Amino acid sequence: MSARSALPVIAAAAAIVVLAGCSSTKSDGKKGSGGLELVSSGTLKTCTHLPYAPFQVKKDGKVVGFDVDLVDLVAKDLGVKQEIVNTPFEGIETGQDFTIRKCDLAAAGMTITSARDKVMDFSDPYFNATQALLTKSGKPFKKVEELKGKKLGYQKATTGGIYAKKHGKGVELVEFEDLGLLLTAVKSGQVAAGINDNGVLFDYVKQNPDTKVTAEFNTGEHYGIGVRTGNDALRKKVNAVIKKAKSDGSYDRIYKKWFGTTPQS
Amino acid sequence: MSLSKRQRARAVRSVQYGVLVAAVVAFALVADWHQLRMAFFDVEVAKALFPEIITTALVNTVLYTLLGFGFGLALGLVLALMRLSSVPPYRWLAVTYIEFFRGIPCLLVFIALGFGVPLAFEVALDMNITVMLSLGLVGAAYMAETIRAGIQAVPKGQTEAARSLGMSHGRAMVSIVIPQAFRIVLPPLTNELILLTKDSSLVYLLGLSLTQFELANFGRDALNEHKSLTPILIAGLLYLVITLPLGQLVRRLEARTAKAR
């Protein structure tokens, strides 16, 4: 073998040694207080999908809302700052965002379902949600079944969509990427009605008096805060904070701030 | 030890190769193949996608693209002729149109037509028409410039010869110049078709019913259902199923044109 042809081989071998050296010295990650490990130390990263008023919505260049205030309590307890990561809902819902360590927890007005429970761990329920039907004012629809032959819009990867698919035989279902598009489609008459969680729809109706929530379907849904599967340290912390907030009145205060009423249960 | 210029060049190249090889090997060693395979190549999930991913998603993608391309090509031809017209207002109109639609994102056009029109006139356009207009309006702006360049590339002698045979200007354009121009612009037009194929995924903004799903949306929907990235990969590969034969077709046509000359 001449020296010339050996050059690439030597270079490659050297580079591999260097790179292998790098990869074998992976750090163990910094431990936070109480064995709690954050994706990046000093910040509590929250995955959410905007906009979802009044749970998370952008206002004056900041993300605010019910979920944001609640998670702020957790962040305060941990002595860190909350950082919101806006990401497509499907990435949150499928657990992918946790797999790739995009965030520590997900607070996205997300209903606890068994399918989602398989790909992440949920906190205790922190909000009771029902599905509701939004139409333009003056439309009579009270049930999904009454929309036979008409268009019913739902948001991709939401429980409203699951409800619509289950009860909407003969209804033309139309899928929307996000809530904003769904609501606009109802307002512009592209769909006869839209289905989504009660909290957001009531918030929308407040700002848009030409629309109305005509029905609520009690589906027994609860919102939960999601963490990466096995991240019990953080999950327990979140549960403790929710429990404390409910007993010391700060939960009711936040609830009143965003919904104008006090929680029923 | 002093190296000659040639030797030095060779050494530099060897290092470059080395780094490249090392990067590939490092990637192969470091990547978690099991995780990747589980996420992207889940056979069970892949099986569940068929046949709908072909019969609905692929078909719709092709349909949306063809609608947009057809409308865009017709409008683009008109715009190109307007731009070359000797009547100034036509030229101004065409230039304004082209600059505007070439400059704004296709996304905005979809939103404007899909949501703006119903809000303004209280009539919702048919889905297919909205797609045709949205993709076509943007595509036309690009195609107009391509076609104009093609028309200008046809030698002047062709027009002069046609005119000297007694053809009117319009006749000469239609029978002599434009057919030749289209031969010239065939490759860039195919590019436009391929771009439109991918832009057709923007249709998701309009809200889709199950029968209206195209590839990207279908893939993402299945991603949610199966909690696996496999559907996205397969949908992506199916775009290649559309675009690769297109490239092949154009190369064929080009070869034939070259022979005919």
PDB file of C-alpha atoms in Angstrom, chain A:
ATOM      1  CA  MET A   1       0.000   0.000   0.000  1.00  0.00           C
ATOM      2  CA  SER A   2       1.543   3.302  -0.990  1.00  0.00           C
ATOM      3  CA  ALA A   3       1.490   6.196   1.427  1.00  0.00           C
ATOM      4  CA  ARG A   4      -0.825   8.103  -0.867  1.00  0.00           C
ATOM      5  CA  SER A   5      -3.680   5.621  -0.866  1.00  0.00           C
ATOM      6  CA  ALA A   6      -3.381   5.083   2.877  1.00  0.00           C
ATOM      7  CA  LEU A   7      -4.093   8.743   3.641  1.00  0.00           C
ATOM      8  CA  PRO A   8      -7.908   8.643   3.486  1.00  0.00           C
ATOM      9  CA  VAL A   9      -8.007   5.514   5.595  1.00  0.00           C
ATOM     10  CA  ILE A  10      -5.802   7.031   8.264  1.00  0.00           C
ATOM     11  CA  ALA A  11      -7.812  10.244   8.265  1.00  0.00           C
ATOM     12  CA  ALA A  12     -11.075   8.354   8.581  1.00  0.00           C
ATOM     13  CA  ALA A  13      -9.739   6.186  11.385  1.00  0.00           C
ATOM     14  CA  ALA A  14      -8.486   9.217  13.265  1.00  0.00           C
ATOM     15  CA  ALA A  15     -11.795  10.982  12.894  1.00  0.00           C
ATOM     16  CA  ILE A  16     -13.720   7.950  14.115  1.00  0.00           C
ATOM     17  CA  VAL A  17     -11.534   7.711  17.194  1.00  0.00           C
ATOM     18  CA  VAL A  18     -12.142  11.387  17.940  1.00  0.00           C
ATOM     19  CA  LEU A  19     -15.884  11.154  17.394  1.00  0.00           C
ATOM     20  CA  ALA A  20     -16.235   7.913  19.331  1.00  0.00           C
ATOM     21  CA  GLY A  21     -14.420   9.590  22.188  1.00  0.00           C
ATOM     22  CA  CYS A  22     -16.987  12.351  22.140  1.00  0.00           C
ATOM     23  CA  SER A  23     -19.963  10.059  22.160  1.00  0.00           C
ATOM     24  CA  SER A  24     -18.758   7.861  24.981  1.00  0.00           C
ATOM     25  CA  THR A  25     -18.418  10.715  27.429  1.00  0.00           C
ATOM     26  CA  LYS A  26     -22.134  11.508  27.514  1.00  0.00           C
ATOM     27  CA  SER A  27     -22.981  13.543  30.577  1.00  0.00           C
ATOM     28  CA  ASP A  28     -25.445  12.096  33.039  1.00  0.00           C
ATOM     29  CA  GLY A  29     -27.542  15.266  33.078  1.00  0.00           C
ATOM     30  CA  LYS A  30     -27.703  17.631  35.969  1.00  0.00           C
ATOM     31  CA  LYS A  31     -29.825  16.599  38.871  1.00  0.00           C
ATOM     32  CA  GLY A  32     -32.159  19.255  40.143  1.00  0.00           C
ATOM     33  CA  SER A  33     -33.736  19.492  43.562  1.00  0.00           C
ATOM     34  CA  GLY A  34     -35.217  16.232  44.808  1.00  0.00           C
ATOM     35  CA  GLY A  35     -33.927  14.162  41.913  1.00  0.00           C
ATOM     36  CA  LEU A  36     -36.003  16.209  39.528  1.00  0.00           C
ATOM     37  CA  GLU A  37     -34.381  16.530  36.146  1.00  0.00           C
ATOM     38  CA  LEU A  38     -35.287  19.271  33.698  1.00  0.00           C
ATOM     39  CA  VAL A  39     -34.622  19.237  29.971  1.00  0.00           C
ATOM     40  CA  SER A  40     -32.585  22.388  30.369  1.00  0.00           C
ATOM     41  CA  SER A  41     -31.732  23.383  33.889  1.00  0.00           C
ATOM     42  CA  GLY A  42     -33.236  26.575  35.210  1.00  0.00           C
ATOM     43  CA  THR A  43     -36.314  26.490  32.980  1.00  0.00           C
ATOM     44  CA  LEU A  44     -39.454  24.441  33.028  1.00  0.00           C
ATOM     45  CA  LYS A  45     -40.266  23.861  29.387  1.00  0.00           C
ATOM     46  CA  THR A  46     -43.953  23.508  28.612  1.00  0.00           C
ATOM     47  CA  CYS A  47     -45.180  22.164  25.307  1.00  0.00           C
ATOM     48  CA  THR A  48     -48.453  23.553  24.047  1.00  0.00           C
ATOM     49  CA  HIS A  49     -50.222  24.273  20.800  1.00  0.00           C
ATOM     50  CA  LEU A  50     -51.360  27.831  20.259  1.00  0.00           C
ATOM     51  CA  PRO A  51     -53.911  29.258  20.126  1.00  0.00           C
ATOM     52  CA  TYR A  52     -56.232  27.661  22.625  1.00  0.00           C
ATOM     53  CA  ALA A  53     -57.901  30.479  24.493  1.00  0.00           C
ATOM     54  CA  PRO A  54     -58.365  30.799  27.375  1.00  0.00           C
ATOM     55  CA  PHE A  55     -55.908  28.011  28.200  1.00  0.00           C
ATOM     56  CA  GLN A  56     -52.988  29.303  26.198  1.00  0.00           C
ATOM     57  CA  VAL A  57     -53.127  32.357  24.008  1.00  0.00           C
ATOM     58  CA  LYS A  58     -50.656  34.952  22.809  1.00  0.00           C
ATOM     59  CA  LYS A  59     -51.261  38.419  24.153  1.00  0.00           C
ATOM     60  CA  ASP A  60     -48.932  41.392  23.799  1.00  0.00           C
ATOM     61  CA  GLY A  61     -46.085  39.133  22.762  1.00  0.00           C
ATOM     62  CA  LYS A  62     -46.516  36.774  25.703  1.00  0.00           C
ATOM     63  CA  VAL A  63     -48.308  33.493  26.088  1.00  0.00           C
ATOM     64  CA  VAL A  64     -50.919  33.723  28.828  1.00  0.00           C
ATOM     65  CA  GLY A  65     -53.855  31.651  29.960  1.00  0.00           C
ATOM     66  CA  PHE A  66     -55.305  29.263  32.480  1.00  0.00           C
ATOM     67  CA  ASP A  67     -52.786  26.494  31.820  1.00  0.00           C
ATOM     68  CA  VAL A  68     -49.928  28.977  31.834  1.00  0.00           C
ATOM     69  CA  ASP A  69     -50.903  30.329  35.245  1.00  0.00           C
ATOM     70  CA  LEU A  70     -51.277  26.831  36.635  1.00  0.00           C
ATOM     71  CA  VAL A  71     -47.894  25.663  35.388  1.00  0.00           C
ATOM     72  CA  ASP A  72     -46.380  28.889  36.675  1.00  0.00           C
ATOM     73  CA  LEU A  73     -47.289  27.648  40.139  1.00  0.00           C
ATOM     74  CA  VAL A  74     -45.274  24.501  39.460  1.00  0.00           C
ATOM     75  CA  ALA A  75     -42.348  26.507  38.121  1.00  0.00           C
ATOM     76  CA  LYS A  76     -42.457  28.790  41.152  1.00  0.00           C
ATOM     77  CA  ASP A  77     -42.416  25.791  43.427  1.00  0.00           C
ATOM     78  CA  LEU A  78     -39.353  24.465  41.616  1.00  0.00           C
ATOM     79  CA  GLY A  79     -37.711  27.863  41.714  1.00  0.00           C
ATOM     80  CA  VAL A  80     -37.364  28.047  37.940  1.00  0.00           C
ATOM     81  CA  LYS A  81     -38.977  29.991  35.092  1.00  0.00           C
ATOM     82  CA  GLN A  82     -41.577  28.552  32.764  1.00  0.00           C
ATOM     83  CA  GLU A  83     -40.793  28.598  29.064  1.00  0.00           C
ATOM     84  CA  ILE A  84     -43.578  27.912  26.566  1.00  0.00           C
ATOM     85  CA  VAL A  85     -42.782  25.843  23.483  1.00  0.00           C
ATOM     86  CA  ASN A  86     -45.401  26.196  20.775  1.00  0.00           C
ATOM     87  CA  THR A  87     -45.531  23.005  18.738  1.00  0.00           C
ATOM     88  CA  PRO A  88     -48.104  21.109  16.647  1.00  0.00           C
ATOM     89  CA  PHE A  89     -50.612  19.319  18.842  1.00  0.00           C
ATOM     90  CA  GLU A  90     -49.963  15.954  17.241  1.00  0.00           C
ATOM     91  CA  GLY A  91     -46.354  16.082  18.402  1.00  0.00           C
ATOM     92  CA  ILE A  92     -47.563  16.572  21.957  1.00  0.00           C
ATOM     93  CA  GLU A  93     -50.379  14.079  21.753  1.00  0.00           C
ATOM     94  CA  THR A  94     -48.244  11.283  20.344  1.00  0.00           C
ATOM     95  CA  GLY A  95     -45.578  11.679  23.003  1.00  0.00           C
ATOM     96  CA  GLN A  96     -42.942  12.427  20.351  1.00  0.00           C
ATOM     97  CA  ASP A  97     -42.078  15.755  21.930  1.00  0.00           C
ATOM     98  CA  PHE A  98     -41.155  13.970  25.150  1.00  0.00           C
ATOM     99  CA  THR A  99     -39.150  11.334  23.296  1.00  0.00           C
ATOM    100  CA  ILE A 100     -37.009  13.994  21.673  1.00  0.00           C
ATOM    101  CA  ARG A 101     -36.758  15.911  24.980  1.00  0.00           C
ATOM    102  CA  LYS A 102     -38.425  19.016  23.591  1.00  0.00           C
ATOM    103  CA  CYS A 103     -40.069  19.858  26.883  1.00  0.00           C
ATOM    104  CA  ASP A 104     -40.572  18.767  30.470  1.00  0.00           C
ATOM    105  CA  LEU A 105     -44.321  18.759  30.495  1.00  0.00           C
ATOM    106  CA  ALA A 106     -47.268  19.381  28.244  1.00  0.00           C
ATOM    107  CA  ALA A 107     -50.127  21.623  29.340  1.00  0.00           C
ATOM    108  CA  ALA A 108     -52.305  22.000  26.308  1.00  0.00           C
ATOM    109  CA  GLY A 109     -55.900  21.745  27.414  1.00  0.00           C
ATOM    110  CA  MET A 110     -55.308  18.058  26.868  1.00  0.00           C
ATOM    111  CA  THR A 111     -57.873  15.468  27.840  1.00  0.00           C
ATOM    112  CA  ILE A 112     -56.617  12.372  29.625  1.00  0.00           C
ATOM    113  CA  THR A 113     -57.313   9.398  27.354  1.00  0.00           C
ATOM    114  CA  SER A 114     -56.099   5.814  27.532  1.00  0.00           C
ATOM    115  CA  ALA A 115     -54.378   6.137  24.149  1.00  0.00           C
ATOM    116  CA  ARG A 116     -52.428   9.184  25.297  1.00  0.00           C
ATOM    117  CA  ASP A 117     -51.738   7.569  28.651  1.00  0.00           C
ATOM    118  CA  LYS A 118     -49.774   4.897  26.798  1.00  0.00           C
ATOM    119  CA  VAL A 119     -47.287   7.382  25.384  1.00  0.00           C
ATOM    120  CA  MET A 120     -46.950   9.698  28.391  1.00  0.00           C
ATOM    121  CA  ASP A 121     -47.820   9.922  32.083  1.00  0.00           C
ATOM    122  CA  PHE A 122     -50.593  12.217  33.241  1.00  0.00           C
ATOM    123  CA  SER A 123     -50.957  14.312  36.354  1.00  0.00           C
ATOM    124  CA  ASP A 124     -54.151  14.224  38.371  1.00  0.00           C
ATOM    125  CA  PRO A 125     -57.044  15.877  36.522  1.00  0.00           C
ATOM    126  CA  TYR A 126     -56.995  19.662  36.856  1.00  0.00           C
ATOM    127  CA  PHE A 127     -59.991  20.668  34.759  1.00  0.00           C
ATOM    128  CA  ASN A 128     -63.358  19.141  33.894  1.00  0.00           C
ATOM    129  CA  ALA A 129     -64.140  19.507  30.229  1.00  0.00           C
ATOM    130  CA  THR A 130     -67.126  18.633  28.098  1.00  0.00           C
ATOM    131  CA  GLN A 131     -67.503  18.749  24.366  1.00  0.00           C
ATOM    132  CA  ALA A 132     -69.638  21.559  23.003  1.00  0.00           C
ATOM    133  CA  LEU A 133     -71.198  22.484  19.698  1.00  0.00           C
ATOM    134  CA  LEU A 134     -70.571  25.880  18.141  1.00  0.00           C
ATOM    135  CA  THR A 135     -72.843  27.263  15.414  1.00  0.00           C
ATOM    136  CA  LYS A 136     -73.774  30.618  13.958  1.00  0.00           C
ATOM    137  CA  SER A 137     -76.565  32.252  15.959  1.00  0.00           C
ATOM    138  CA  GLY A 138     -80.030  31.066  15.050  1.00  0.00           C
ATOM    139  CA  LYS A 139     -79.086  27.511  14.074  1.00  0.00           C
ATOM    140  CA  PRO A 140     -81.147  24.861  15.885  1.00  0.00           C
ATOM    141  CA  PHE A 141     -78.619  22.032  16.197  1.00  0.00           C
ATOM    142  CA  LYS A 142     -78.630  20.455  19.644  1.00  0.00           C
ATOM    143  CA  LYS A 143     -77.078  17.088  18.836  1.00  0.00           C
ATOM    144  CA  VAL A 144     -74.441  15.789  16.486  1.00  0.00           C
ATOM    145  CA  GLU A 145     -77.066  13.471  14.996  1.00  0.00           C
ATOM    146  CA  GLU A 146     -79.138  16.462  13.862  1.00  0.00           C
ATOM    147  CA  LEU A 147     -76.368  17.508  11.513  1.00  0.00           C
ATOM    148  CA  LYS A 148     -77.048  14.643   9.115  1.00  0.00           C
ATOM    149  CA  GLY A 149     -76.090  15.657   5.584  1.00  0.00           C
ATOM    150  CA  LYS A 150     -74.419  18.824   6.874  1.00  0.00           C
ATOM    151  CA  LYS A 151     -70.833  19.638   7.626  1.00  0.00           C
ATOM    152  CA  LEU A 152     -69.424  19.348  11.113  1.00  0.00           C
ATOM    153  CA  GLY A 153     -65.903  20.623  11.737  1.00  0.00           C
ATOM    154  CA  TYR A 154     -63.477  19.264  14.302  1.00  0.00           C
ATOM    155  CA  GLN A 155     -59.866  19.851  15.219  1.00  0.00           C
ATOM    156  CA  LYS A 156     -57.274  17.281  14.232  1.00  0.00           C
ATOM    157  CA  ALA A 157     -56.247  14.860  16.959  1.00  0.00           C
ATOM    158  CA  THR A 158     -58.775  16.108  19.515  1.00  0.00           C
ATOM    159  CA  THR A 159     -61.352  14.271  21.564  1.00  0.00           C
ATOM    160  CA  GLY A 160     -64.032  16.368  19.870  1.00  0.00           C
ATOM    161  CA  GLY A 161     -63.045  14.660  16.650  1.00  0.00           C
ATOM    162  CA  ILE A 162     -63.351  11.259  18.297  1.00  0.00           C
ATOM    163  CA  TYR A 163     -66.793  12.173  19.626  1.00  0.00           C
ATOM    164  CA  ALA A 164     -67.878  13.438  16.219  1.00  0.00           C
ATOM    165  CA  LYS A 165     -66.685  10.288  14.467  1.00  0.00           C
ATOM    166  CA  LYS A 166     -68.527   8.127  16.981  1.00  0.00           C
ATOM    167  CA  HIS A 167     -71.850   9.948  16.899  1.00  0.00           C
ATOM    168  CA  GLY A 168     -71.757  11.536  13.469  1.00  0.00           C
ATOM    169  CA  LYS A 169     -73.153   8.833  11.189  1.00  0.00           C
ATOM    170  CA  GLY A 170     -74.268  10.498   7.959  1.00  0.00           C
ATOM    171  CA  VAL A 171     -72.657  13.779   8.992  1.00  0.00           C
ATOM    172  CA  GLU A 172     -69.977  15.125   6.691  1.00  0.00           C
ATOM    173  CA  LEU A 173     -66.975  15.533   8.966  1.00  0.00           C
ATOM    174  CA  VAL A 174     -64.397  18.142   8.109  1.00  0.00           C
ATOM    175  CA  GLU A 175     -60.996  18.150   9.772  1.00  0.00           C
ATOM    176  CA  PHE A 176     -59.142  21.351  10.637  1.00  0.00           C
ATOM    177  CA  GLU A 177     -55.517  21.755  11.549  1.00  0.00           C
ATOM    178  CA  ASP A 178     -56.088  24.104  14.434  1.00  0.00           C
ATOM    179  CA  LEU A 179     -58.752  25.766  16.472  1.00  0.00           C
ATOM    180  CA  GLY A 180     -58.458  29.157  14.786  1.00  0.00           C
ATOM    181  CA  LEU A 181     -59.222  27.692  11.383  1.00  0.00           C
ATOM    182  CA  LEU A 182     -62.089  25.633  12.769  1.00  0.00           C
ATOM    183  CA  LEU A 183     -63.705  28.642  14.441  1.00  0.00           C
ATOM    184  CA  THR A 184     -63.294  30.795  11.342  1.00  0.00           C
ATOM    185  CA  ALA A 185     -64.885  28.072   9.255  1.00  0.00           C
ATOM    186  CA  VAL A 186     -67.946  28.110  11.512  1.00  0.00           C
ATOM    187  CA  LYS A 187     -68.108  31.890  11.390  1.00  0.00           C
ATOM    188  CA  SER A 188     -67.751  32.002   7.610  1.00  0.00           C
ATOM    189  CA  GLY A 189     -70.378  29.314   7.180  1.00  0.00           C
ATOM    190  CA  GLN A 190     -68.096  26.736   5.598  1.00  0.00           C
ATOM    191  CA  VAL A 191     -69.271  24.211   8.141  1.00  0.00           C
ATOM    192  CA  ALA A 192     -72.673  24.147   9.814  1.00  0.00           C
ATOM    193  CA  ALA A 193     -71.160  23.563  13.224  1.00  0.00           C
ATOM    194  CA  GLY A 194     -67.908  22.902  14.989  1.00  0.00           C
ATOM    195  CA  ILE A 195     -67.161  20.645  17.926  1.00  0.00           C
ATOM    196  CA  ASN A 196     -64.534  21.355  20.555  1.00  0.00           C
ATOM    197  CA  ASP A 197     -64.038  21.688  24.295  1.00  0.00           C
ATOM    198  CA  ASN A 198     -66.495  23.885  26.151  1.00  0.00           C
ATOM    199  CA  GLY A 199     -63.897  26.197  27.706  1.00  0.00           C
ATOM    200  CA  VAL A 200     -62.505  27.484  24.433  1.00  0.00           C
ATOM    201  CA  LEU A 201     -65.866  27.732  22.694  1.00  0.00           C
ATOM    202  CA  PHE A 202     -67.432  29.794  25.476  1.00  0.00           C
ATOM    203  CA  ASP A 203     -64.438  32.070  25.316  1.00  0.00           C
ATOM    204  CA  TYR A 204     -64.907  32.482  21.555  1.00  0.00           C
ATOM    205  CA  VAL A 205     -68.628  33.169  21.823  1.00  0.00           C
ATOM    206  CA  LYS A 206     -67.884  35.976  24.270  1.00  0.00           C
ATOM    207  CA  GLN A 207     -65.845  37.762  21.591  1.00  0.00           C
ATOM    208  CA  ASN A 208     -68.061  36.737  18.661  1.00  0.00           C
ATOM    209  CA  PRO A 209     -71.725  37.366  19.446  1.00  0.00           C
ATOM    210  CA  ASP A 210     -72.808  36.133  16.008  1.00  0.00           C
ATOM    211  CA  THR A 211     -71.932  32.607  17.115  1.00  0.00           C
ATOM    212  CA  LYS A 212     -73.485  30.451  19.792  1.00  0.00           C
ATOM    213  CA  VAL A 213     -72.780  27.337  21.806  1.00  0.00           C
ATOM    214  CA  THR A 214     -75.970  25.344  21.292  1.00  0.00           C
ATOM    215  CA  ALA A 215     -75.177  22.172  23.167  1.00  0.00           C
ATOM    216  CA  GLU A 216     -72.755  20.525  25.566  1.00  0.00           C
ATOM    217  CA  PHE A 217     -72.120  16.815  25.657  1.00  0.00           C
ATOM    218  CA  ASN A 218     -70.979  15.518  28.985  1.00  0.00           C
ATOM    219  CA  THR A 219     -68.211  13.164  28.038  1.00  0.00           C
ATOM    220  CA  GLY A 220     -66.658  13.009  31.481  1.00  0.00           C
ATOM    221  CA  GLU A 221     -63.358  14.374  30.215  1.00  0.00           C
ATOM    222  CA  HIS A 222     -60.610  15.722  32.378  1.00  0.00           C
ATOM    223  CA  TYR A 223     -57.577  17.701  31.384  1.00  0.00           C
ATOM    224  CA  GLY A 224     -54.255  16.483  32.632  1.00  0.00           C
ATOM    225  CA  ILE A 225     -50.703  17.706  32.467  1.00  0.00           C
ATOM    226  CA  GLY A 226     -48.510  15.255  30.608  1.00  0.00           C
ATOM    227  CA  VAL A 227     -44.933  14.301  31.414  1.00  0.00           C
ATOM    228  CA  ARG A 228     -42.530  11.846  29.828  1.00  0.00           C
ATOM    229  CA  THR A 229     -43.330   8.238  30.704  1.00  0.00           C
ATOM    230  CA  GLY A 230     -41.533   7.339  33.914  1.00  0.00           C
ATOM    231  CA  ASN A 231     -40.819  10.901  34.971  1.00  0.00           C
ATOM    232  CA  ASP A 232     -42.443  10.373  38.356  1.00  0.00           C
ATOM    233  CA  ALA A 233     -40.444  13.036  40.142  1.00  0.00           C
ATOM    234  CA  LEU A 234     -42.008  15.757  38.014  1.00  0.00           C
ATOM    235  CA  ARG A 235     -45.452  14.152  37.951  1.00  0.00           C
ATOM    236  CA  LYS A 236     -45.586  13.989  41.737  1.00  0.00           C
ATOM    237  CA  LYS A 237     -44.446  17.576  41.970  1.00  0.00           C
ATOM    238  CA  VAL A 238     -47.208  18.695  39.587  1.00  0.00           C
ATOM    239  CA  ASN A 239     -49.807  16.742  41.558  1.00  0.00           C
ATOM    240  CA  ALA A 240     -48.651  18.283  44.817  1.00  0.00           C
ATOM    241  CA  VAL A 241     -48.873  21.772  43.355  1.00  0.00           C
ATOM    242  CA  ILE A 242     -52.371  21.181  41.939  1.00  0.00           C
ATOM    243  CA  LYS A 243     -53.530  19.830  45.290  1.00  0.00           C
ATOM    244  CA  LYS A 244     -52.087  22.759  47.164  1.00  0.00           C
ATOM    245  CA  ALA A 245     -53.575  25.266  44.698  1.00  0.00           C
ATOM    246  CA  LYS A 246     -57.008  23.752  45.134  1.00  0.00           C
ATOM    247  CA  SER A 247     -56.825  23.932  48.928  1.00  0.00           C
ATOM    248  CA  ASP A 248     -55.319  27.374  49.331  1.00  0.00           C
ATOM    249  CA  GLY A 249     -57.707  29.065  46.886  1.00  0.00           C
ATOM    250  CA  SER A 250     -55.187  29.949  44.191  1.00  0.00           C
ATOM    251  CA  TYR A 251     -56.845  27.478  41.784  1.00  0.00           C
ATOM    252  CA  ASP A 252     -60.205  29.228  42.212  1.00  0.00           C
ATOM    253  CA  ARG A 253     -58.539  32.599  41.714  1.00  0.00           C
ATOM    254  CA  ILE A 254     -56.955  31.508  38.429  1.00  0.00           C
ATOM    255  CA  TYR A 255     -60.196  29.865  37.331  1.00  0.00           C
ATOM    256  CA  LYS A 256     -62.152  33.050  37.983  1.00  0.00           C
ATOM    257  CA  LYS A 257     -59.550  35.099  36.153  1.00  0.00           C
ATOM    258  CA  TRP A 258     -59.957  33.116  32.932  1.00  0.00           C
ATOM    259  CA  PHE A 259     -63.551  31.886  32.998  1.00  0.00           C
ATOM    260  CA  GLY A 260     -65.272  34.607  34.999  1.00  0.00           C
ATOM    261  CA  THR A 261     -66.903  32.070  37.299  1.00  0.00           C
ATOM    262  CA  THR A 262     -65.818  29.739  40.055  1.00  0.00           C
ATOM    263  CA  PRO A 263     -65.453  26.032  39.337  1.00  0.00           C
ATOM    264  CA  GLN A 264     -68.584  23.988  40.051  1.00  0.00           C
ATOM    265  CA  SER A 265     -67.049  21.011  41.722  1.00  0.00           C
TER     266      SER A 265
END
